[in-house]
Amino acid sequence: MNLRAHGEYQIETHGHVVEVTTSGSWNAEGMASFIENFKAESAKLAGQPWAALVDLTQWTLATPETEAQMDRLQEWCLAHNQVYEALVMSDSALVEAQMDRYSEVLAGKLEQRYFSDRDEAREWLTSLGMYD
């Protein structure tokens, strides 16, 4: 049985930053679609250091099987020169806990910061020269 993908996203590149906006609840099929598109977009920057800005303010968690998919994506990102990650999150303990699990692969391998709004995240990445 084929399951329908759940979860919505937008991916855009600005300078050396892949900006992602997510919404809804995600399943494995939705995560697979996102990963395919995220890799295609971020591969354009893989020859140089790059960052991801991920807006999770409208995201409402994902199914447990997505964790292994995210681990593989994060390993790919590290292998392809991602050096910074800015996560924009609402004040949700559940979202923060899931993002902490997703971020275990990245621990100590890139600089990751949490922000409450997108402008603050952009300011940080701008200060690092990522929007040049």
mmCIF file of N, CA, C and O in Angstrom, residues 11-100:
data_model
loop_
_atom_site.group_PDB
_atom_site.id
_atom_site.type_symbol
_atom_site.label_atom_id
_atom_site.label_comp_id
_atom_site.label_asym_id
_atom_site.label_seq_id
_atom_site.Cartn_x
_atom_site.Cartn_y
_atom_site.Cartn_z
ATOM 1 N N ILE A 11 11.603 25.371 -0.218
ATOM 2 C CA ILE A 11 13.066 25.413 -0.157
ATOM 3 C C ILE A 11 13.544 26.456 -1.159
ATOM 4 O O ILE A 11 13.159 26.413 -2.328
ATOM 5 N N GLU A 12 14.357 27.395 -0.677
ATOM 6 C CA GLU A 12 14.934 28.430 -1.525
ATOM 7 C C GLU A 12 16.391 28.630 -1.131
ATOM 8 O O GLU A 12 16.743 28.454 0.039
ATOM 9 N N THR A 13 17.217 29.042 -2.086
ATOM 10 C CA THR A 13 18.609 29.354 -1.797
ATOM 11 C C THR A 13 18.823 30.851 -1.944
ATOM 12 O O THR A 13 18.386 31.454 -2.923
ATOM 13 N N HIS A 14 19.488 31.427 -0.941
ATOM 14 C CA HIS A 14 19.861 32.840 -0.937
ATOM 15 C C HIS A 14 21.312 32.915 -0.492
ATOM 16 O O HIS A 14 21.627 32.526 0.638
ATOM 17 N N GLY A 15 22.187 33.376 -1.368
ATOM 18 C CA GLY A 15 23.603 33.411 -1.040
ATOM 19 C C GLY A 15 24.112 31.996 -0.812
ATOM 20 O O GLY A 15 23.956 31.123 -1.670
ATOM 21 N N HIS A 16 24.670 31.762 0.369
ATOM 22 C CA HIS A 16 25.177 30.441 0.752
ATOM 23 C C HIS A 16 24.255 29.784 1.782
ATOM 24 O O HIS A 16 24.715 28.986 2.609
ATOM 25 N N VAL A 17 22.980 30.133 1.731
ATOM 26 C CA VAL A 17 21.999 29.637 2.706
ATOM 27 C C VAL A 17 20.849 28.946 1.985
ATOM 28 O O VAL A 17 20.251 29.506 1.065
ATOM 29 N N VAL A 18 20.541 27.746 2.431
ATOM 30 C CA VAL A 18 19.334 27.056 1.987
ATOM 31 C C VAL A 18 18.273 27.362 3.038
ATOM 32 O O VAL A 18 18.425 26.980 4.202
ATOM 33 N N GLU A 19 17.246 28.089 2.643
ATOM 34 C CA GLU A 19 16.159 28.449 3.554
ATOM 35 C C GLU A 19 14.999 27.481 3.359
ATOM 36 O O GLU A 19 14.557 27.256 2.236
ATOM 37 N N VAL A 20 14.536 26.936 4.467
ATOM 38 C CA VAL A 20 13.461 25.952 4.457
ATOM 39 C C VAL A 20 12.334 26.448 5.353
ATOM 40 O O VAL A 20 12.582 26.901 6.471
ATOM 41 N N THR A 21 11.120 26.358 4.861
ATOM 42 C CA THR A 21 9.934 26.630 5.673
ATOM 43 C C THR A 21 9.109 25.348 5.689
ATOM 44 O O THR A 21 8.830 24.779 4.628
ATOM 45 N N THR A 22 8.763 24.889 6.871
ATOM 46 C CA THR A 22 8.007 23.645 7.006
ATOM 47 C C THR A 22 6.652 23.911 7.658
ATOM 48 O O THR A 22 6.488 24.887 8.388
ATOM 49 N N SER A 23 5.708 23.009 7.392
ATOM 50 C CA SER A 23 4.421 23.095 8.084
ATOM 51 C C SER A 23 3.762 21.728 8.103
ATOM 52 O O SER A 23 4.091 20.847 7.302
ATOM 53 N N GLY A 24 2.854 21.578 9.043
ATOM 54 C CA GLY A 24 2.083 20.349 9.151
ATOM 55 C C GLY A 24 2.810 19.216 9.843
ATOM 56 O O GLY A 24 3.910 19.361 10.346
ATOM 57 N N SER A 25 2.149 18.073 9.861
ATOM 58 C CA SER A 25 2.701 16.840 10.430
ATOM 59 C C SER A 25 3.301 16.022 9.299
ATOM 60 O O SER A 25 2.680 15.879 8.247
ATOM 61 N N TRP A 26 4.473 15.448 9.544
ATOM 62 C CA TRP A 26 5.207 14.749 8.502
ATOM 63 C C TRP A 26 5.227 13.248 8.738
ATOM 64 O O TRP A 26 5.373 12.782 9.856
ATOM 65 N N ASN A 27 5.130 12.507 7.636
ATOM 66 C CA ASN A 27 5.334 11.055 7.691
ATOM 67 C C ASN A 27 6.576 10.722 6.863
ATOM 68 O O ASN A 27 7.229 11.613 6.304
ATOM 69 N N ALA A 28 6.916 9.445 6.772
ATOM 70 C CA ALA A 28 8.125 9.024 6.056
ATOM 71 C C ALA A 28 8.080 9.424 4.587
ATOM 72 O O ALA A 28 9.096 9.833 4.007
ATOM 73 N N GLU A 29 6.924 9.338 3.967
ATOM 74 C CA GLU A 29 6.788 9.703 2.556
ATOM 75 C C GLU A 29 7.006 11.203 2.344
ATOM 76 O O GLU A 29 7.658 11.615 1.380
ATOM 77 N N GLY A 30 6.468 12.004 3.243
ATOM 78 C CA GLY A 30 6.689 13.449 3.170
ATOM 79 C C GLY A 30 8.147 13.798 3.399
ATOM 80 O O GLY A 30 8.703 14.670 2.720
ATOM 81 N N MET A 31 8.784 13.113 4.347
ATOM 82 C CA MET A 31 10.201 13.348 4.624
ATOM 83 C C MET A 31 11.050 12.949 3.419
ATOM 84 O O MET A 31 11.996 13.656 3.062
ATOM 85 N N ALA A 32 10.717 11.844 2.770
ATOM 86 C CA ALA A 32 11.473 11.395 1.593
ATOM 87 C C ALA A 32 11.393 12.440 0.477
ATOM 88 O O ALA A 32 12.398 12.738 -0.187
ATOM 89 N N SER A 33 10.221 12.996 0.255
ATOM 90 C CA SER A 33 10.057 14.042 -0.756
ATOM 91 C C SER A 33 10.893 15.264 -0.400
ATOM 92 O O SER A 33 11.595 15.828 -1.253
ATOM 93 N N PHE A 34 10.816 15.686 0.854
ATOM 94 C CA PHE A 34 11.597 16.835 1.305
ATOM 95 C C PHE A 34 13.092 16.591 1.111
ATOM 96 O O PHE A 34 13.803 17.453 0.581
ATOM 97 N N ILE A 35 13.573 15.426 1.522
ATOM 98 C CA ILE A 35 15.007 15.121 1.423
ATOM 99 C C ILE A 35 15.479 15.180 -0.020
ATOM 100 O O ILE A 35 16.533 15.766 -0.316
ATOM 101 N N GLU A 36 14.718 14.614 -0.924
ATOM 102 C CA GLU A 36 15.088 14.641 -2.339
ATOM 103 C C GLU A 36 15.237 16.083 -2.839
ATOM 104 O O GLU A 36 16.222 16.434 -3.496
ATOM 105 N N ASN A 37 14.279 16.918 -2.507
ATOM 106 C CA ASN A 37 14.308 18.310 -2.952
ATOM 107 C C ASN A 37 15.363 19.136 -2.220
ATOM 108 O O ASN A 37 16.022 19.993 -2.820
ATOM 109 N N PHE A 38 15.551 18.876 -0.934
ATOM 110 C CA PHE A 38 16.567 19.591 -0.162
ATOM 111 C C PHE A 38 17.958 19.277 -0.696
ATOM 112 O O PHE A 38 18.782 20.170 -0.883
ATOM 113 N N LYS A 39 18.236 18.015 -0.974
ATOM 114 C CA LYS A 39 19.545 17.639 -1.514
ATOM 115 C C LYS A 39 19.783 18.294 -2.868
ATOM 116 O O LYS A 39 20.881 18.779 -3.152
ATOM 117 N N ALA A 40 18.780 18.309 -3.710
ATOM 118 C CA ALA A 40 18.924 18.924 -5.034
ATOM 119 C C ALA A 40 19.259 20.408 -4.908
ATOM 120 O O ALA A 40 20.119 20.922 -5.633
ATOM 121 N N GLU A 41 18.602 21.087 -3.991
ATOM 122 C CA GLU A 41 18.840 22.524 -3.817
ATOM 123 C C GLU A 41 20.192 22.790 -3.144
ATOM 124 O O GLU A 41 20.958 23.634 -3.592
ATOM 125 N N SER A 42 20.502 22.070 -2.083
ATOM 126 C CA SER A 42 21.746 22.331 -1.350
ATOM 127 C C SER A 42 22.976 21.814 -2.082
ATOM 128 O O SER A 42 24.077 22.312 -1.861
ATOM 129 N N ALA A 43 22.826 20.866 -2.993
ATOM 130 C CA ALA A 43 23.971 20.369 -3.767
ATOM 131 C C ALA A 43 24.596 21.491 -4.595
ATOM 132 O O ALA A 43 25.790 21.447 -4.891
ATOM 133 N N LYS A 44 23.809 22.502 -4.917
ATOM 134 C CA LYS A 44 24.333 23.649 -5.667
ATOM 135 C C LYS A 44 25.407 24.389 -4.871
ATOM 136 O O LYS A 44 26.233 25.093 -5.439
ATOM 137 N N LEU A 45 25.392 24.249 -3.540
ATOM 138 C CA LEU A 45 26.325 24.957 -2.663
ATOM 139 C C LEU A 45 27.412 24.051 -2.091
ATOM 140 O O LEU A 45 28.275 24.509 -1.355
ATOM 141 N N ALA A 46 27.388 22.788 -2.427
ATOM 142 C CA ALA A 46 28.227 21.800 -1.743
ATOM 143 C C ALA A 46 29.730 21.997 -1.940
ATOM 144 O O ALA A 46 30.514 21.483 -1.168
ATOM 145 N N GLY A 47 30.151 22.759 -2.925
ATOM 146 C CA GLY A 47 31.574 22.974 -3.129
ATOM 147 C C GLY A 47 32.161 24.030 -2.212
ATOM 148 O O GLY A 47 33.353 24.304 -2.258
ATOM 149 N N GLN A 48 31.336 24.616 -1.363
ATOM 150 C CA GLN A 48 31.768 25.688 -0.456
ATOM 151 C C GLN A 48 31.017 25.549 0.865
ATOM 152 O O GLN A 48 30.011 24.854 0.929
ATOM 153 N N PRO A 49 31.483 26.203 1.919
ATOM 154 C CA PRO A 49 30.717 26.173 3.173
ATOM 155 C C PRO A 49 29.344 26.808 2.971
ATOM 156 O O PRO A 49 29.219 27.811 2.270
ATOM 157 N N TRP A 50 28.327 26.205 3.590
ATOM 158 C CA TRP A 50 26.969 26.722 3.460
ATOM 159 C C TRP A 50 26.206 26.502 4.754
ATOM 160 O O TRP A 50 26.673 25.820 5.661
ATOM 161 N N ALA A 51 25.041 27.126 4.813
ATOM 162 C CA ALA A 51 24.202 27.064 6.008
ATOM 163 C C ALA A 51 22.778 26.691 5.629
ATOM 164 O O ALA A 51 22.361 26.852 4.486
ATOM 165 N N ALA A 52 22.056 26.222 6.626
ATOM 166 C CA ALA A 52 20.615 25.990 6.485
ATOM 167 C C ALA A 52 19.892 26.853 7.508
ATOM 168 O O ALA A 52 20.307 26.922 8.666
ATOM 169 N N LEU A 53 18.847 27.512 7.066
ATOM 170 C CA LEU A 53 17.934 28.223 7.943
ATOM 171 C C LEU A 53 16.608 27.477 7.821
ATOM 172 O O LEU A 53 16.028 27.413 6.736
ATOM 173 N N VAL A 54 16.169 26.894 8.927
ATOM 174 C CA VAL A 54 14.975 26.048 8.906
ATOM 175 C C VAL A 54 13.916 26.656 9.814
ATOM 176 O O VAL A 54 14.100 26.744 11.027
ATOM 177 N N ASP A 55 12.805 27.083 9.220
ATOM 178 C CA ASP A 55 11.696 27.681 9.960
ATOM 179 C C ASP A 55 10.704 26.581 10.318
ATOM 180 O O ASP A 55 10.034 26.018 9.451
ATOM 181 N N LEU A 56 10.634 26.286 11.596
ATOM 182 C CA LEU A 56 9.779 25.211 12.114
ATOM 183 C C LEU A 56 8.564 25.744 12.866
ATOM 184 O O LEU A 56 7.898 24.985 13.563
ATOM 185 N N THR A 57 8.270 27.036 12.709
ATOM 186 C CA THR A 57 7.198 27.623 13.510
ATOM 187 C C THR A 57 5.815 27.063 13.188
ATOM 188 O O THR A 57 4.915 27.109 14.028
ATOM 189 N N GLN A 58 5.629 26.503 11.978
ATOM 190 C CA GLN A 58 4.337 25.920 11.603
ATOM 191 C C GLN A 58 4.389 24.394 11.506
ATOM 192 O O GLN A 58 3.445 23.765 11.041
ATOM 193 N N TRP A 59 5.507 23.817 11.934
ATOM 194 C CA TRP A 59 5.705 22.362 11.864
ATOM 195 C C TRP A 59 5.095 21.730 13.108
ATOM 196 O O TRP A 59 5.242 22.255 14.215
ATOM 197 N N THR A 60 4.415 20.606 12.937
ATOM 198 C CA THR A 60 3.743 19.973 14.084
ATOM 199 C C THR A 60 4.196 18.537 14.294
ATOM 200 O O THR A 60 3.377 17.651 14.523
ATOM 201 N N LEU A 61 5.499 18.313 14.201
ATOM 202 C CA LEU A 61 6.143 17.022 14.484
ATOM 203 C C LEU A 61 6.086 16.054 13.302
ATOM 204 O O LEU A 61 5.490 16.329 12.269
ATOM 205 N N ALA A 62 6.746 14.929 13.501
ATOM 206 C CA ALA A 62 6.852 13.912 12.463
ATOM 207 C C ALA A 62 6.769 12.533 13.102
ATOM 208 O O ALA A 62 7.013 12.369 14.303
ATOM 209 N N THR A 63 6.463 11.538 12.295
ATOM 210 C CA THR A 63 6.363 10.170 12.793
ATOM 211 C C THR A 63 7.757 9.646 13.158
ATOM 212 O O THR A 63 8.765 10.116 12.614
ATOM 213 N N PRO A 64 7.832 8.668 14.056
ATOM 214 C CA PRO A 64 9.136 8.178 14.524
ATOM 215 C C PRO A 64 10.061 7.664 13.418
ATOM 216 O O PRO A 64 11.279 7.829 13.509
ATOM 217 N N GLU A 65 9.519 7.077 12.361
ATOM 218 C CA GLU A 65 10.382 6.526 11.316
ATOM 219 C C GLU A 65 11.146 7.601 10.552
ATOM 220 O O GLU A 65 12.121 7.300 9.867
ATOM 221 N N THR A 66 10.775 8.854 10.705
ATOM 222 C CA THR A 66 11.498 9.923 10.016
ATOM 223 C C THR A 66 12.857 10.203 10.650
ATOM 224 O O THR A 66 13.708 10.824 10.016
ATOM 225 N N GLU A 67 13.068 9.759 11.884
ATOM 226 C CA GLU A 67 14.341 10.042 12.559
ATOM 227 C C GLU A 67 15.520 9.428 11.825
ATOM 228 O O GLU A 67 16.553 10.082 11.647
ATOM 229 N N ALA A 68 15.414 8.194 11.370
ATOM 230 C CA ALA A 68 16.507 7.560 10.624
ATOM 231 C C ALA A 68 16.732 8.290 9.297
ATOM 232 O O ALA A 68 17.883 8.469 8.868
ATOM 233 N N GLN A 69 15.665 8.728 8.654
ATOM 234 C CA GLN A 69 15.797 9.483 7.407
ATOM 235 C C GLN A 69 16.547 10.796 7.660
ATOM 236 O O GLN A 69 17.424 11.189 6.880
ATOM 237 N N MET A 70 16.207 11.474 8.756
ATOM 238 C CA MET A 70 16.856 12.740 9.073
ATOM 239 C C MET A 70 18.325 12.518 9.430
ATOM 240 O O MET A 70 19.182 13.311 9.046
ATOM 241 N N ASP A 71 18.626 11.436 10.131
ATOM 242 C CA ASP A 71 20.034 11.127 10.440
ATOM 243 C C ASP A 71 20.843 11.001 9.158
ATOM 244 O O ASP A 71 21.942 11.558 9.050
ATOM 245 N N ARG A 72 20.320 10.296 8.179
ATOM 246 C CA ARG A 72 21.032 10.122 6.906
ATOM 247 C C ARG A 72 21.179 11.456 6.170
ATOM 248 O O ARG A 72 22.232 11.743 5.596
ATOM 249 N N LEU A 73 20.139 12.290 6.195
ATOM 250 C CA LEU A 73 20.230 13.595 5.559
ATOM 251 C C LEU A 73 21.303 14.441 6.238
ATOM 252 O O LEU A 73 22.101 15.095 5.568
ATOM 253 N N GLN A 74 21.328 14.425 7.542
ATOM 254 C CA GLN A 74 22.301 15.257 8.248
ATOM 255 C C GLN A 74 23.729 14.779 7.988
ATOM 256 O O GLN A 74 24.638 15.594 7.845
ATOM 257 N N GLU A 75 23.928 13.487 7.895
ATOM 258 C CA GLU A 75 25.250 12.968 7.528
ATOM 259 C C GLU A 75 25.626 13.452 6.128
ATOM 260 O O GLU A 75 26.773 13.832 5.881
ATOM 261 N N TRP A 76 24.671 13.450 5.203
ATOM 262 C CA TRP A 76 24.905 13.940 3.848
ATOM 263 C C TRP A 76 25.285 15.422 3.885
ATOM 264 O O TRP A 76 26.214 15.845 3.197
ATOM 265 N N CYS A 77 24.561 16.206 4.674
ATOM 266 C CA CYS A 77 24.845 17.643 4.777
ATOM 267 C C CYS A 77 26.260 17.897 5.273
ATOM 268 O O CYS A 77 26.980 18.748 4.724
ATOM 269 N N LEU A 78 26.675 17.173 6.292
ATOM 270 C CA LEU A 78 28.033 17.334 6.805
ATOM 271 C C LEU A 78 29.066 16.965 5.751
ATOM 272 O O LEU A 78 30.083 17.649 5.601
ATOM 273 N N ALA A 79 28.819 15.896 5.016
ATOM 274 C CA ALA A 79 29.748 15.456 3.969
ATOM 275 C C ALA A 79 29.793 16.438 2.797
ATOM 276 O O ALA A 79 30.744 16.416 2.008
ATOM 277 N N HIS A 80 28.785 17.312 2.690
ATOM 278 C CA HIS A 80 28.706 18.262 1.589
ATOM 279 C C HIS A 80 28.869 19.711 2.066
ATOM 280 O O HIS A 80 28.298 20.632 1.489
ATOM 281 N N ASN A 81 29.659 19.905 3.129
ATOM 282 C CA ASN A 81 30.146 21.223 3.584
ATOM 283 C C ASN A 81 29.157 22.114 4.320
ATOM 284 O O ASN A 81 29.369 23.331 4.373
ATOM 285 N N GLN A 82 28.074 21.581 4.889
ATOM 286 C CA GLN A 82 27.233 22.442 5.723
ATOM 287 C C GLN A 82 28.010 22.751 6.996
ATOM 288 O O GLN A 82 28.542 21.852 7.649
ATOM 289 N N VAL A 83 28.058 24.044 7.372
ATOM 290 C CA VAL A 83 28.811 24.454 8.553
ATOM 291 C C VAL A 83 27.959 25.153 9.614
ATOM 292 O O VAL A 83 28.383 25.257 10.760
ATOM 293 N N TYR A 84 26.779 25.669 9.228
ATOM 294 C CA TYR A 84 25.897 26.360 10.172
ATOM 295 C C TYR A 84 24.464 25.902 9.975
ATOM 296 O O TYR A 84 24.051 25.561 8.866
ATOM 297 N N GLU A 85 23.705 25.948 11.080
ATOM 298 C CA GLU A 85 22.274 25.673 11.004
ATOM 299 C C GLU A 85 21.553 26.597 11.968
ATOM 300 O O GLU A 85 21.881 26.635 13.154
ATOM 301 N N ALA A 86 20.586 27.337 11.443
ATOM 302 C CA ALA A 86 19.748 28.224 12.244
ATOM 303 C C ALA A 86 18.342 27.643 12.248
ATOM 304 O O ALA A 86 17.730 27.481 11.184
ATOM 305 N N LEU A 87 17.848 27.319 13.427
ATOM 306 C CA LEU A 87 16.511 26.739 13.567
ATOM 307 C C LEU A 87 15.584 27.777 14.185
ATOM 308 O O LEU A 87 15.864 28.293 15.264
ATOM 309 N N VAL A 88 14.508 28.094 13.489
ATOM 310 C CA VAL A 88 13.514 29.047 13.980
ATOM 311 C C VAL A 88 12.341 28.223 14.498
ATOM 312 O O VAL A 88 11.727 27.460 13.754
ATOM 313 N N MET A 89 12.059 28.382 15.804
ATOM 314 C CA MET A 89 11.059 27.517 16.432
ATOM 315 C C MET A 89 10.115 28.323 17.312
ATOM 316 O O MET A 89 10.513 29.308 17.913
ATOM 317 N N SER A 90 8.882 27.839 17.399
ATOM 318 C CA SER A 90 7.939 28.386 18.370
ATOM 319 C C SER A 90 8.294 27.785 19.725
ATOM 320 O O SER A 90 9.137 26.885 19.820
ATOM 321 N N ASP A 91 7.649 28.232 20.741
ATOM 322 C CA ASP A 91 7.933 27.757 22.091
ATOM 323 C C ASP A 91 7.165 26.462 22.355
ATOM 324 O O ASP A 91 6.111 26.467 22.985
ATOM 325 N N SER A 92 7.685 25.355 21.836
ATOM 326 C CA SER A 92 7.038 24.055 21.998
ATOM 327 C C SER A 92 8.052 23.036 22.485
ATOM 328 O O SER A 92 9.026 22.736 21.793
ATOM 329 N N ALA A 93 7.816 22.500 23.655
ATOM 330 C CA ALA A 93 8.734 21.503 24.213
ATOM 331 C C ALA A 93 8.786 20.248 23.343
ATOM 332 O O ALA A 93 9.847 19.635 23.194
ATOM 333 N N LEU A 94 7.665 19.872 22.741
ATOM 334 C CA LEU A 94 7.646 18.683 21.887
ATOM 335 C C LEU A 94 8.480 18.874 20.627
ATOM 336 O O LEU A 94 9.264 18.001 20.241
ATOM 337 N N VAL A 95 8.330 20.022 19.975
ATOM 338 C CA VAL A 95 9.111 20.308 18.772
ATOM 339 C C VAL A 95 10.595 20.373 19.131
ATOM 340 O O VAL A 95 11.441 19.806 18.443
ATOM 341 N N GLU A 96 10.915 21.049 20.224
ATOM 342 C CA GLU A 96 12.317 21.153 20.636
ATOM 343 C C GLU A 96 12.905 19.776 20.929
ATOM 344 O O GLU A 96 14.038 19.477 20.534
ATOM 345 N N ALA A 97 12.147 18.911 21.590
ATOM 346 C CA ALA A 97 12.643 17.559 21.884
ATOM 347 C C ALA A 97 12.891 16.769 20.608
ATOM 348 O O ALA A 97 13.911 16.080 20.479
ATOM 349 N N GLN A 98 11.980 16.866 19.627
ATOM 350 C CA GLN A 98 12.201 16.136 18.380
ATOM 351 C C GLN A 98 13.392 16.710 17.629
ATOM 352 O O GLN A 98 14.204 15.968 17.084
ATOM 353 N N MET A 99 13.549 18.018 17.610
ATOM 354 C CA MET A 99 14.699 18.615 16.919
ATOM 355 C C MET A 99 16.006 18.245 17.621
ATOM 356 O O MET A 99 17.020 18.047 16.965
ATOM 357 N N ASP A 100 15.995 18.133 18.931
ATOM 358 C CA ASP A 100 17.199 17.688 19.644
ATOM 359 C C ASP A 100 17.583 16.281 19.210
ATOM 360 O O ASP A 100 18.759 15.992 18.999
#
